[in-house]
Tab-separated table of C-alpha atoms in Angstrom:
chain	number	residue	atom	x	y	z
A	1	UNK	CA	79.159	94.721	-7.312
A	2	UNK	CA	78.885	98.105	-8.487
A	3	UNK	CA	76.624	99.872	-10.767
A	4	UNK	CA	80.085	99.801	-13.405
A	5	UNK	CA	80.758	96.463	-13.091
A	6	UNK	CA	77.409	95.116	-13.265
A	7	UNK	CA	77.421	97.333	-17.009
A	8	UNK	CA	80.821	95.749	-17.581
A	9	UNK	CA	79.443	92.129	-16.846
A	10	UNK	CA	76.147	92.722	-18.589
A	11	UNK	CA	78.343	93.601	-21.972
A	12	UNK	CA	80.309	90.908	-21.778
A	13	UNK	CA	77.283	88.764	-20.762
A	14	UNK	CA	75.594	89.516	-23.899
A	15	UNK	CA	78.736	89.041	-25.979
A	16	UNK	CA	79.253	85.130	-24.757
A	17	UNK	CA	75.413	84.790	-25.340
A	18	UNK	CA	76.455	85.642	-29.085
A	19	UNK	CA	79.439	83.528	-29.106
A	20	UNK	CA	77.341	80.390	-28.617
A	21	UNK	CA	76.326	80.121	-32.320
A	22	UNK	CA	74.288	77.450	-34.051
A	23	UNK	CA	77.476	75.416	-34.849
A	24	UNK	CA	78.650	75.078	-31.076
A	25	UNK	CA	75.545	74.538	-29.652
A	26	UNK	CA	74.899	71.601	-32.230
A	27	UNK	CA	78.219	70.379	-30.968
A	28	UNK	CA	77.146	70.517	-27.414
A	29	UNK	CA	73.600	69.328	-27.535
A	30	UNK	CA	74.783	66.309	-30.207
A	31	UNK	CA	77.428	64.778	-27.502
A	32	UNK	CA	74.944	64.956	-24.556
A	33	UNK	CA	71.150	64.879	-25.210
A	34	UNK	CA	70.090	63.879	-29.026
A	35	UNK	CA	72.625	60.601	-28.950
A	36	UNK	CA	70.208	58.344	-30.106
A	37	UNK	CA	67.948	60.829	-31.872
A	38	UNK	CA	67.358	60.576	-35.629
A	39	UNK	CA	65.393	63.361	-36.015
A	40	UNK	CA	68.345	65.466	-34.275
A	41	UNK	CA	67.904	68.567	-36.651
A	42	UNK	CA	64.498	69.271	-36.167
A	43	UNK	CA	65.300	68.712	-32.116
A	44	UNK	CA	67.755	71.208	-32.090
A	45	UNK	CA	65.459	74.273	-34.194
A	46	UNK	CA	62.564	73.324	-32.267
A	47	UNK	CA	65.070	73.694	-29.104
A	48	UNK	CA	66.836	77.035	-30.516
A	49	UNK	CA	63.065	78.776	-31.575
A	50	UNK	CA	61.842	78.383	-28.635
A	51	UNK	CA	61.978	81.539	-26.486
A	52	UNK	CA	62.465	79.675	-22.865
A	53	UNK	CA	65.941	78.580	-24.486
A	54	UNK	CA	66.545	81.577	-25.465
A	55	UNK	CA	66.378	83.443	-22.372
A	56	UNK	CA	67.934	80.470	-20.214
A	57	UNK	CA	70.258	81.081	-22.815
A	58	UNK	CA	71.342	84.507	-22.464
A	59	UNK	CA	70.887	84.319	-18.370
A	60	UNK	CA	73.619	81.896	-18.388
A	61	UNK	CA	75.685	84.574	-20.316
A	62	UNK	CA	74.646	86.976	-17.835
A	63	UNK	CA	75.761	84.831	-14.896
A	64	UNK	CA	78.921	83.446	-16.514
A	65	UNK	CA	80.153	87.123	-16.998
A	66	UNK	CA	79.582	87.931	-13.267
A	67	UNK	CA	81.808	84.677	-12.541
A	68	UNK	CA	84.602	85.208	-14.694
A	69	UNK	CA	84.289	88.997	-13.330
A	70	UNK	CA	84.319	87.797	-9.872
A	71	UNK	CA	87.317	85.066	-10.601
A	72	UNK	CA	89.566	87.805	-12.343
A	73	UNK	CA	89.344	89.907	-9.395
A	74	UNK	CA	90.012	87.067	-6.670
A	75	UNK	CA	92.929	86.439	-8.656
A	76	UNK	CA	94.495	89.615	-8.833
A	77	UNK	CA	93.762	90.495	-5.095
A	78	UNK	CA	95.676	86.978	-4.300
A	79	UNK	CA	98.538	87.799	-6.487
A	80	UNK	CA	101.825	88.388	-4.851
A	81	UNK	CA	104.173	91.103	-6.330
A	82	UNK	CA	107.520	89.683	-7.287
């Protein structure tokens, strides 16, 4: 990838890394890992504070821009003109 894109990506990167608020993740983490947690609010601050989740956090962003980049092109270079 170029210089560009990899700007492009990390923008967009840090914009799905916002998306994911509190609400969604509590979605997410409820359905697969605090299922037969009680204490499943203090779980998910101690989980959200803590700065390894955080950063795994935003380098999935990262990544997931790069794929959707990389998809969006494969598609277009595999599209046939009517």
């Amino acid at each position: 990838m170029t210089q560009e894109q990899l700007e492009a990506c990390d923008k967009e990167g840090e914009r799905i890394y916002e998306s994911l608020n509190d609400g969604y993740l509590a979605h997410v983490l409820s359905k697969q890992i605090f299922i037969y947690e009680d204490n499943y609010d203090e779980s998910l601050l101690a989980i959200q504070t803590t700065p390894s989740f955080n950063n795994a956090l935003y380098d999935l962003g990262q990544q997931l821009a790069k794929i959707l980049y990389a998809k969006k092109c494969q598609d277009s270079y595999y599209e046939v003109p009517a």
